[in-house]
XYZ file of C-alpha atoms in Angstrom:
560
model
C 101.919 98.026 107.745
C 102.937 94.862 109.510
C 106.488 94.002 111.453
C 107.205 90.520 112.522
C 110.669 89.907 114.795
C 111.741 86.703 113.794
C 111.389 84.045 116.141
C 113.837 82.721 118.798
C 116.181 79.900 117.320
C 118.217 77.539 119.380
C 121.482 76.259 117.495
C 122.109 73.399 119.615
C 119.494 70.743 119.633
C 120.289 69.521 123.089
C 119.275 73.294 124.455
C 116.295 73.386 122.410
C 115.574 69.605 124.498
C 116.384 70.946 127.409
C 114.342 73.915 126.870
C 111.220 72.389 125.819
C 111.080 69.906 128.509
C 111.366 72.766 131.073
C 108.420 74.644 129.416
C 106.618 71.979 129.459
C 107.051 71.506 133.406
C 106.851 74.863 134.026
C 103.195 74.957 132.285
C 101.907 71.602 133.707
C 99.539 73.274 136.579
C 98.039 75.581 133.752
C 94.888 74.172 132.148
C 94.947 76.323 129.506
C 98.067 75.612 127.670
C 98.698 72.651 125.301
C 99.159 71.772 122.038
C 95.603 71.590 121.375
C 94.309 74.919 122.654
C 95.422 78.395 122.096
C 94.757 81.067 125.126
C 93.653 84.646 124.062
C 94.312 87.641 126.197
C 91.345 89.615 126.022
C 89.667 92.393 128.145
C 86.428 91.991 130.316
C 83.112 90.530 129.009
C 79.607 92.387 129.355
C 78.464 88.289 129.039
C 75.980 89.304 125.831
C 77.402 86.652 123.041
C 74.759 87.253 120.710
C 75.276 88.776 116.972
C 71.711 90.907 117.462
C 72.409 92.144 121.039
C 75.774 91.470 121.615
C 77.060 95.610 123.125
C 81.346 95.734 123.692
C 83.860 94.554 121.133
C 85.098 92.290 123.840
C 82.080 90.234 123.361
C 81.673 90.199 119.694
C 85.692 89.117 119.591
C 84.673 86.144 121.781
C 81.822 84.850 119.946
C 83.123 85.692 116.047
C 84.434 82.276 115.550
C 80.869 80.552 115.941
C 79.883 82.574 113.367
C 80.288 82.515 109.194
C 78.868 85.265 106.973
C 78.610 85.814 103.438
C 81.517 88.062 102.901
C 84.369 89.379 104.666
C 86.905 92.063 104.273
C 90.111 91.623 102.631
C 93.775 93.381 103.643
C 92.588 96.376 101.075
C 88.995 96.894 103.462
C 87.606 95.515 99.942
C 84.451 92.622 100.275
C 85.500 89.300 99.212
C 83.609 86.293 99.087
C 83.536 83.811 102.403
C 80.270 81.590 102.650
C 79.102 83.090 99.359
C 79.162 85.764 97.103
C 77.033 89.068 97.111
C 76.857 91.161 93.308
C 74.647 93.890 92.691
C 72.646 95.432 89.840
C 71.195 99.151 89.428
C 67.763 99.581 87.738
C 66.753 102.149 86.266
C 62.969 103.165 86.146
C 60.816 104.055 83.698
C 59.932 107.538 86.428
C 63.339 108.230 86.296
C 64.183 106.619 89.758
C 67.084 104.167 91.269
C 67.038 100.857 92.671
C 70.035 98.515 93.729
C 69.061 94.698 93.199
C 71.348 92.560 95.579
C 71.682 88.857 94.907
C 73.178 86.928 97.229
C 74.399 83.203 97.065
C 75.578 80.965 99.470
C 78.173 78.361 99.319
C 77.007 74.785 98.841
C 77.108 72.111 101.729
C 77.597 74.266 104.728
C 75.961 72.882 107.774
C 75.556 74.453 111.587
C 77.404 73.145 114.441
C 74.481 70.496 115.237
C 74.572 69.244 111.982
C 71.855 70.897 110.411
C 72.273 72.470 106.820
C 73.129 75.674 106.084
C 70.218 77.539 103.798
C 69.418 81.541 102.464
C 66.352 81.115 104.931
C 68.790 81.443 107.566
C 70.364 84.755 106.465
C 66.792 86.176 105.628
C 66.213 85.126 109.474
C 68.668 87.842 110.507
C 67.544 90.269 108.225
C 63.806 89.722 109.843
C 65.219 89.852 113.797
C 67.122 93.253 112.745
C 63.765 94.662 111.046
C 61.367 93.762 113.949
C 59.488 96.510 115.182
C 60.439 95.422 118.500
C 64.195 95.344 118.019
C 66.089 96.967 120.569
C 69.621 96.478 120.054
C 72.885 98.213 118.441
C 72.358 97.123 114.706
C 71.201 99.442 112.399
C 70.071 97.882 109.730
C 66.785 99.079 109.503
C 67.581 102.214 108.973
C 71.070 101.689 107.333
C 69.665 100.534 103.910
C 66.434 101.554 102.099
C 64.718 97.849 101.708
C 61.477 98.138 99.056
C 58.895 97.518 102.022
C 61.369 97.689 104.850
C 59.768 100.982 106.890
C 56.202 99.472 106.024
C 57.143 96.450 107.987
C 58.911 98.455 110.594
C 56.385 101.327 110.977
C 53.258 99.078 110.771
C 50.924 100.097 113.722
C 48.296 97.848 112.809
C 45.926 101.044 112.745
C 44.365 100.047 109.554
C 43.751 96.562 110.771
C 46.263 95.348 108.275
C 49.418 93.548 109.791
C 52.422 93.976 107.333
C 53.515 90.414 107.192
C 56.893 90.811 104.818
C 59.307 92.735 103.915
C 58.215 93.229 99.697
C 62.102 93.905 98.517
C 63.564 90.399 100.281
C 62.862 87.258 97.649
C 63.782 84.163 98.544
C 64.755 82.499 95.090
C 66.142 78.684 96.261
C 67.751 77.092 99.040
C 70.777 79.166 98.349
C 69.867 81.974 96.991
C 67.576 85.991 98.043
C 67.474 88.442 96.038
C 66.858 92.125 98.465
C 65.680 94.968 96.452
C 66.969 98.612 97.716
C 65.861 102.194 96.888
C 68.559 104.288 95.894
C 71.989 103.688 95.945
C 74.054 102.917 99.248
C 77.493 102.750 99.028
C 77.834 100.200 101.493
C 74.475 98.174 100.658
C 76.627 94.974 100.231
C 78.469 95.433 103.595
C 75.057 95.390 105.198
C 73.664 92.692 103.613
C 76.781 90.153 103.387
C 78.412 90.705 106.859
C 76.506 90.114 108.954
C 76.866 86.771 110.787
C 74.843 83.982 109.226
C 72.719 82.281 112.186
C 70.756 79.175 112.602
C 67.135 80.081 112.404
C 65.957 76.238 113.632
C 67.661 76.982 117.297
C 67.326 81.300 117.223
C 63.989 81.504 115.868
C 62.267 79.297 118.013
C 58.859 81.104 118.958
C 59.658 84.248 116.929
C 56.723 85.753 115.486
C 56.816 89.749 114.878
C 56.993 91.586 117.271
C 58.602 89.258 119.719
C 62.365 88.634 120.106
C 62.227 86.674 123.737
C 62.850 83.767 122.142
C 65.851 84.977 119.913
C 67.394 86.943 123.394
C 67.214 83.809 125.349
C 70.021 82.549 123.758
C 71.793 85.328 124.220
C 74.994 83.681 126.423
C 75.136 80.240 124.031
C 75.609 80.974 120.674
C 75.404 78.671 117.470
C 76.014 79.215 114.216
C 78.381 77.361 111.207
C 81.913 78.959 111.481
C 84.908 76.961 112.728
C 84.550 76.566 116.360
C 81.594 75.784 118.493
C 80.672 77.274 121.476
C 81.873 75.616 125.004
C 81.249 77.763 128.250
C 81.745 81.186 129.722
C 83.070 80.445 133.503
C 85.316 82.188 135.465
C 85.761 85.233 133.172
C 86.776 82.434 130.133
C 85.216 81.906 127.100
C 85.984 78.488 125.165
C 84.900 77.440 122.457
C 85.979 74.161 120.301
C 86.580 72.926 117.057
C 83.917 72.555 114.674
C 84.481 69.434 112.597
C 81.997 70.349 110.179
C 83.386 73.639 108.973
C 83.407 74.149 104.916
C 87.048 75.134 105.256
C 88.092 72.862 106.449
C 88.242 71.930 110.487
C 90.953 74.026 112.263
C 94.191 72.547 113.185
C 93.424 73.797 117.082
C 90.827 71.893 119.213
C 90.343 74.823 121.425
C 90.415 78.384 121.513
C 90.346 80.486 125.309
C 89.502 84.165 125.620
C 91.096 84.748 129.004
C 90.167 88.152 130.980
C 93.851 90.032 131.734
C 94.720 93.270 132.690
C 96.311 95.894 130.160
C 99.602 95.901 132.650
C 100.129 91.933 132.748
C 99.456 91.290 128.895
C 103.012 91.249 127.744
C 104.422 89.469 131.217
C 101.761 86.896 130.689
C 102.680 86.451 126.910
C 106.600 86.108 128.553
C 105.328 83.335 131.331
C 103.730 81.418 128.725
C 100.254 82.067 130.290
C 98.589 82.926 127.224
C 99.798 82.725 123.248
C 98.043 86.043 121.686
C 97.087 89.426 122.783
C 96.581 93.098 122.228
C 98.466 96.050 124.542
C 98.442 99.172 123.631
C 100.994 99.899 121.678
C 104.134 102.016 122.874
C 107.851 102.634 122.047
C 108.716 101.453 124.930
C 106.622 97.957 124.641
C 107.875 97.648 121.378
C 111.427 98.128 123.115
C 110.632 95.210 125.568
C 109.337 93.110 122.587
C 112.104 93.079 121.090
C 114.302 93.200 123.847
C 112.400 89.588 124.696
C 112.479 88.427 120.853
C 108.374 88.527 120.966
C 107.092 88.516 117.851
C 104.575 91.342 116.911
C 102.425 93.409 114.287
C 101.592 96.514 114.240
C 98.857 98.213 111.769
C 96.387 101.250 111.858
C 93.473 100.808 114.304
C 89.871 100.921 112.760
C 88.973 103.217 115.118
C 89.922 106.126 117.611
C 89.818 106.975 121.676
C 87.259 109.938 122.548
C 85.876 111.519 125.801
C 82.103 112.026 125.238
C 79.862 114.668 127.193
C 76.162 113.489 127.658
C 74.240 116.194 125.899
C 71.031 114.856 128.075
C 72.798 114.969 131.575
C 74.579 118.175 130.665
C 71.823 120.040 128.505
C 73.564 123.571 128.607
C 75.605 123.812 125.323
C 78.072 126.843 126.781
C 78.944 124.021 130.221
C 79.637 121.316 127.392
C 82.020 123.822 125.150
C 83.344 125.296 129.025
C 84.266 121.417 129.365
C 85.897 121.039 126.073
C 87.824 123.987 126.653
C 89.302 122.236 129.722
C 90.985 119.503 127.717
C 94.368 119.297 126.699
C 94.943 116.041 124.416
C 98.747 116.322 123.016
C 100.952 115.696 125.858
C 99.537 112.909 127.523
C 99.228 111.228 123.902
C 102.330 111.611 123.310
C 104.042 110.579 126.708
C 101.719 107.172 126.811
C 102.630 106.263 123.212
C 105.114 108.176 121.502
C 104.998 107.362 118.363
C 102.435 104.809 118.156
C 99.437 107.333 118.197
C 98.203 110.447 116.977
C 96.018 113.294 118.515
C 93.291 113.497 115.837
C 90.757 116.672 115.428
C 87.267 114.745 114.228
C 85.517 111.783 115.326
C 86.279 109.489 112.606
C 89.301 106.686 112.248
C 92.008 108.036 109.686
C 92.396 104.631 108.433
C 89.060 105.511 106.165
C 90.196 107.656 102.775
C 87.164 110.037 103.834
C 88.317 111.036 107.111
C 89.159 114.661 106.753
C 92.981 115.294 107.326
C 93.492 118.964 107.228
C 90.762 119.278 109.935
C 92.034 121.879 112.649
C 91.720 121.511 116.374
C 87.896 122.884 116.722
C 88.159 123.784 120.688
C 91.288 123.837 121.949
C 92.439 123.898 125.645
C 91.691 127.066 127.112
C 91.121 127.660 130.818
C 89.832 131.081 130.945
C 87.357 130.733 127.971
C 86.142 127.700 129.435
C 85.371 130.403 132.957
C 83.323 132.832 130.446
C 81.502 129.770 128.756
C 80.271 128.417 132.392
C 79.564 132.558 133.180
C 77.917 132.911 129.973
C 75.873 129.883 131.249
C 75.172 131.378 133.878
C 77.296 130.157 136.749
C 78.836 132.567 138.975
C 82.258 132.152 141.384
C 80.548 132.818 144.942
C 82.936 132.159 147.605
C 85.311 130.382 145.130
C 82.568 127.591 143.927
C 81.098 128.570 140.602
C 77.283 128.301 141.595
C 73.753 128.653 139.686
C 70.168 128.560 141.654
C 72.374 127.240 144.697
C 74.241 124.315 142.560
C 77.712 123.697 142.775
C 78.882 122.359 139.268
C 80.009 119.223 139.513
C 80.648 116.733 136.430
C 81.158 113.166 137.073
C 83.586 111.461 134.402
C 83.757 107.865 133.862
C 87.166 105.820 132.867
C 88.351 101.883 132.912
C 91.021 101.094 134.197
C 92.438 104.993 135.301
C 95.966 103.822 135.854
C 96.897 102.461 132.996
C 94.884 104.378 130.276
C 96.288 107.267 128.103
C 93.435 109.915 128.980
C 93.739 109.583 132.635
C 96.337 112.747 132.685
C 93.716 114.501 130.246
C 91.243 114.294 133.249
C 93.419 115.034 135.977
C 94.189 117.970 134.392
C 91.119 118.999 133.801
C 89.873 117.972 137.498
C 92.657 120.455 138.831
C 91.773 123.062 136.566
C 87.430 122.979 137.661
C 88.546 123.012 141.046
C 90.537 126.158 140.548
C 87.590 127.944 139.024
C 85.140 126.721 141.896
C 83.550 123.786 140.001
C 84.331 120.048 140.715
C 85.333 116.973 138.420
C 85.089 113.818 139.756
C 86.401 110.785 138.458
C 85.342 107.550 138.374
C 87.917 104.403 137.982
C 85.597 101.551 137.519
C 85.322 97.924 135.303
C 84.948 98.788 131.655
C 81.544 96.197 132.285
C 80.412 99.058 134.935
C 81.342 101.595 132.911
C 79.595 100.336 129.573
C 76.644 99.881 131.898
C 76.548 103.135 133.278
C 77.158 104.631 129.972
C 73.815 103.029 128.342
C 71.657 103.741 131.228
C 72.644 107.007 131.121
C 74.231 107.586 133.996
C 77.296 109.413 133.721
C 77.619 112.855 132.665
C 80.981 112.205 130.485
C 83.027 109.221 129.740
C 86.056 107.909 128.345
C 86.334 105.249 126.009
C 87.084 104.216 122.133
C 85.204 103.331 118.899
C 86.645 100.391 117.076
C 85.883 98.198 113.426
C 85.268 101.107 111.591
C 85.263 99.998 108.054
C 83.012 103.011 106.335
C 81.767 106.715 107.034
C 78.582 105.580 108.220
C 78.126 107.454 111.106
C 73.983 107.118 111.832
C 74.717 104.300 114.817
C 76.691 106.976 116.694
C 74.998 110.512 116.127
C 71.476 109.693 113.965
C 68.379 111.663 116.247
C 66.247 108.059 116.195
C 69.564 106.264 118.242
C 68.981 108.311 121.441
C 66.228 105.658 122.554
C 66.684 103.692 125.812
C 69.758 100.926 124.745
C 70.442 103.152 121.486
C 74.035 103.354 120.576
C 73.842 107.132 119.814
C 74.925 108.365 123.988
C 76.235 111.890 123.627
C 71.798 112.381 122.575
C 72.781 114.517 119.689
C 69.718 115.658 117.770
C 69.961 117.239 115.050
C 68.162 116.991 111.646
C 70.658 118.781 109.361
C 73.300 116.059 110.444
C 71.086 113.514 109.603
C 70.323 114.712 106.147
C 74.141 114.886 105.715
C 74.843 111.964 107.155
C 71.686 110.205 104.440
C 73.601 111.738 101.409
C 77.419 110.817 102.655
C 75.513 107.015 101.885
C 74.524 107.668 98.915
C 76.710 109.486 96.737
C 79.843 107.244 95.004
C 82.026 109.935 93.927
C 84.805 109.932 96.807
C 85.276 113.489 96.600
C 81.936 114.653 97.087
C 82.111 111.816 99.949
C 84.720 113.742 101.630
C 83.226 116.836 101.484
C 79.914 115.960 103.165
C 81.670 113.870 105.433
C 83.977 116.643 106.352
C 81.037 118.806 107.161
C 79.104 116.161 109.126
C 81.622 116.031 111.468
C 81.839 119.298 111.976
C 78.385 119.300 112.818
C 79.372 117.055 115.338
C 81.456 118.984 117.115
C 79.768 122.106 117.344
C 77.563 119.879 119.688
C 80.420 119.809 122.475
C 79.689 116.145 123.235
C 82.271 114.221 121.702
C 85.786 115.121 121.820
C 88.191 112.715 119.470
C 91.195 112.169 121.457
C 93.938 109.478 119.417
C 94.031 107.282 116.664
C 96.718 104.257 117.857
C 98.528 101.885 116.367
C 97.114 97.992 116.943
C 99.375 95.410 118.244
C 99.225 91.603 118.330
C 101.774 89.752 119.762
C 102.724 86.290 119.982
C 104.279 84.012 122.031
C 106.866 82.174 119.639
C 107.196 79.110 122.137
C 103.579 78.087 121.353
C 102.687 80.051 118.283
C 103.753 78.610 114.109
C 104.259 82.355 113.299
C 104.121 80.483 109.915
C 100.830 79.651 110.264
C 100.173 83.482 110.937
C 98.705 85.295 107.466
C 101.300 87.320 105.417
C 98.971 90.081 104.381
C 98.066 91.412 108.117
C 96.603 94.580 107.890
C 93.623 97.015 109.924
C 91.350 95.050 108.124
C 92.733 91.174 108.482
C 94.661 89.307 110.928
C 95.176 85.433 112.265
C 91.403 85.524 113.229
C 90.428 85.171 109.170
C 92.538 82.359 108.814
C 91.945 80.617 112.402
C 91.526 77.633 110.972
C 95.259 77.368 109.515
C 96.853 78.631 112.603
C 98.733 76.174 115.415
C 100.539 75.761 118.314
C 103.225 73.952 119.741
C-alpha cells in the first residue's frame, strides 16, 4: 500500500522566485544536481555490474537500467509483457508424461546501446552463459527449470568422446522468436525464461566457446545492453549512466541517472540538503514523523524480502552449538524499538509478501539462556574456570554486521555477546563495510552473519538452501545439505494447486530450521522518498507497490 504527502506549494509567486533562485545557488558547487540528472542514494557497491556475476542488490540496482528483458512484473507480482511476450503450452505424451513448450517473442526494432539490433539469438546467449558447465555465479538457472537436453549439456564430461554441443529443448525459430522445451511443469518456468536481462551477445560473447566464460567476465564492470540508459563510469563510489536515445520506449526525459554511495544515517538529511533526489532508509515511525514534519514525499509498501542472522553450518559443524546459538537470540524488542510499526518479527525464512509464506508458523527456538548452556554441554563443552571449554578450546563465535550502529539487529547481538560471556564462551562482533562483509561471507569466513534477502517474487528457495549451492561462490552459505529438503523444495516447483504449495512450502522451511543456521529476524516496510524540489511526483507511477516503483517507468520520470 502506497502513501504520498503532497508536495510543498508556495502561494505567492514572488517566494516561489525567491526560493528557486536560492536553491539553485545553494546547489551550484554540486555536480550532481541539475535538471538533467537525477542523484540516487544507494548503499556500497561490490563493483560486479554484470547480469551473470553480478553478487549484492546494490549492484544489480545500479546496472538494471542498461538492461531490457522480455517480461517484467506488474503491481499484482503478475508477468506482463516488456520487450516481448512469453505464452506457454503443456503437451501431453503419448507415455503419459508432461512437457511445458515456452515460446517467446521479442518486440520488433529494438537495438543495443551501440546501435546494433536487438535479436532472440541474444536471449538464447544468456540462456547458454547460465548453462555452461563452467558457470560459477549466483543464477540458477540450470538447475531452476528442467530444459529437454539441459543436464546433458551441463553434465557432459566428454568421457565418451562426444562433446554435447546444444541444448536439444532451445529452438531458435526467426530473428525474433525460440521456442525452449521443459520437462514437467514449473510454476515459475516463464519467470526464468522472460526475466532475465536481455544482453548483447556481439560485445559479451566475444571468445565464448563452452566451457569458457573469460571473455563474458571481462566485462564484468562495463555493461551493455538495450534498456533506457547506457552505461557511463563507476568513480569515486558513483555509478552514472546516460540516456539511451535508442530505447523502444521511448528515450527518457532525464539525461543522467547517479547512484551515489550514502550512509543509512545521512539519507533523509541529504534528501533535505538537496544532495540527492531519491532514496531508501529504513523505514521508522519516527522517520516517517520527520517526513512529514519536512513535507517529504514518500511510499511505503511490503519489502520482497526479510532480515536474518545466519550460522555457517561448515564453520560451526556441531548442530547442539548452532541450536545453543539460536537459543541466545531474542528478536522482538529490538524490532520493535528500531521500527515500531514498520516491521514485523517473522518465524520462517521466507518474505510474507508471497501468498505461500506460512503465517501461523510459531517461533521454532525461542530465546532461552539456560537451554542454550545444556545445548553447548550436550555438545560437549564444559564451564572450567568460568570459560566453557572442549579439548582446551575456548568457544568463541565471530559474528559479522554492516554498519553496527545504525542496524536493527545490533541489540540482538549485544545481547547475545553479554549473555556467552556470562556462560564462559565469547561473541565477538565484527562492524565492517557491507563490501567486506559480503566478501567474507562468500569465502567463508565468518562463523555467523547478519544481513537480508531481498526481490523475492516466488517460493523458490534452491539458490539459498539446495545441497549443489554449497560450492566455492555458491549462494547457498549457511552449507545446508540435506536431500529431503531438496526433494521438497523440487515438488513446491512443480505442483499449481496453491494449497498443496503451501503445505510443502510450510514444511520446507521447517526443514530449514531444524538446521540452526538461519534465523529469520523482520520483514520491513520499504520506503522511497523524494525530494519534491527536484522530483515531478507526477511523473512518479500511481500503482507503486512491492513489486513496481519509479524504476519501471524511468523513462517518464523528471526533475526540476
Amino acid at each position: 500500500m502506497k502513501k504520498f504527502i503532497k508536495k510543498r506549494v508556495f502561494s505567492l509567486m514572488l517566494a516561489a522566485l525567491m526560493l528557486l533562485q536560492v536553491t539553485a545557488c545553494s546547489r551550484g558547487d554540486n555536480e550532481n544536481s541539475g535538471p538533467s540528472t537525477l542523484v540516487i542514494g544507494t548503499s556500497s557497491f561490490n563493483g560486479i555490474f554484470s547480469p551473470f556475476f553480478y553478487q549484492t542488490a546494490y549492484d544489480a540496482q545500479a546496472f538494471e537500467l542498461v538492461f531490457s528483458s522480455v517480461c517484467e512484473l506488474n503491481e499484482n507480482n503478475e508477468l506482463v509483457g516488456k520487450a516481448g511476450h512469453i505464452g506457454a503450452e503443456l503437451i501431453e505424451n503419448e507415455d503419459g508424461t508432461i512437457q511445458t513448450l515456452y515460446t517467446i517473442t521479442l518486440q520488433e526494432n529494438m537495438y543495443f546501446s551501440d546501435g546494433e539490433p536487438v535479436t532472440i539469438d541474444d536471449l538464447i546467449f544468456s540462456y547458454y552463459v547460465l548453462a555452461d558447465p563452467t558457470y560459477d555465479g549466483t543464477d540458477t538457472f540450470a538447475s531452476s527449470i528442467n530444459i529437454v537436453g539441459l543436464s546433458e549439456y551441463v553434465n557432459d564430461d566428454l568421457s565418451d568422446g562426444v562433446d554435447v554441443e546444444s541444448i536439444s529443448g532451445i529452438t531458435r525459430v526467426d530473428d525474433l522468436t525460440c521456442k525452449v522445451l521443459v520437462d514437467g511443469i514449473n510454476i515459475i518456468g516463464d519467470r526464468i525464461l522472460a526475466q532475465m536481462p536481455i544482453v548483447p551477445e556481439h560485445y559479451y560473447g566475444e571468445g565464448f566457446t563452452k566451457g569458457n566464460l573469460e571473455g563474458v567476465k571481462a566485462k564484468n564492470d562495463v555493461p551493455m545492453g538495450s534498456g533506457p540508459f547506457t552505461w557511463v563510469s563507476y568513480e569515486n563510489n558513483i555509478v552514472t549512466v546516460k540516456r539511451n536515445e535508442n530505447y523502444f520506449l521511448g528515450a527518457p526525459k532525464i539525461e543522467y541517472v547517479k547512484y551515489q554511495v550514502i550512509d543509512e544515517e545521512q539519507k533523509i538529511d541529504a534528501i533535505i540538503n538537496g544532495d540527492i533526489d531519491i532514496t531508501d532508509p529504513s523505514a521508522s515511525m519516527e522517520v516517517v514523523s520527520q517526513l512529514e514534519d519536512e513535507e517529504i514525499p514518500y511510499s511505503l509498501t511490503g519489502y520482497p524480502g526479510y532480515g536474518y542472522i545466519a550460522i555457517s553450518a561448515k564453520r560451526v559443524p556441531d548442530l547442539k552449538v548452532r541450536e545453543g546459538l539460536m537459543h541466545l537470540m531474542t528478536r522482538s524488542q529490538a524490532i520493535k524499538t528500531y521500527y515500531g510499526e514498520m516491521a514485523q518479527v517473522i518465524e520462517r525464512p521466507m518474505t510474507p509478501t508471497l501468498t505461500e509464506y506460512p503465517e501461523d508458523s510459531k517461533e521454532y527456538w525461542g530465546y532461552n539462556p539456560q537451554k542454550a548452556l545444556e545445548c553447548f554441554k550436550e555438545a560437549g563443552y564444559e564451564q572450567i574456570n568460568g570459560k566453557l571449554m572442549k579439548d582446551g578450546k575456548q568457544l568463541v563465535v565471530e559474528v559479522g554486521i554492516g554498519e553496527a550502529s545504525a542496524h536493527p539487529s545490533t541489540p540482538i547481538l549485544t545481547q547475545m555477546a553479554n549473555d556467552l560471556k556470562a556462560m564462559g564462551g565469547q561473541l565477538i562482533i565484527s562492524d565492517m563495510d557491507f563490501s567486506l562483509l559480503n566478501n567474507r561471507v562468500q569465502n567463508d569466513d565468518l562463523d555467523m552473519w547478519v544481513m537480508a534477502w531481498g526481490n523475492s517474487t516466488n517460493p523458490d528457495m534452491t539458490q539459498l538452501y539446495g545441497s549443489e549451492y554449497v560450492k566455492a561462490g555458491g549462494s547457498n552459505r549457511t552449507w545446508i545439505q540435506d536431500e529431503e529438503l531438496d526433494e521438497l523444495m523440487e515438488e513446491i516447483m512443480q505442483t499449481l494447486d496453491l494449497e498443496e504449495r503451501r503445505e510443502l512450502v510450510a514444511e520446507a522451511l521447517d526443514k530449514v530450521m531444524s538446521w540452526a543456521t538461519m534465523l529469520p529476524v523482520y520483514q520491513r516496510n520499504e520506503m522511497i522518498i523524494y525530494n519534491p524540489d527536484r522530483v515531478n511526483m507526477d511523473t512518479i507511477p500511481q500503482n507503486t507497490s512491492t513489486y513496481y516503483n519509479y524504476v519501471n517507468e524511468i523513462e517518464k520520470l523528471e526533475v526540476y
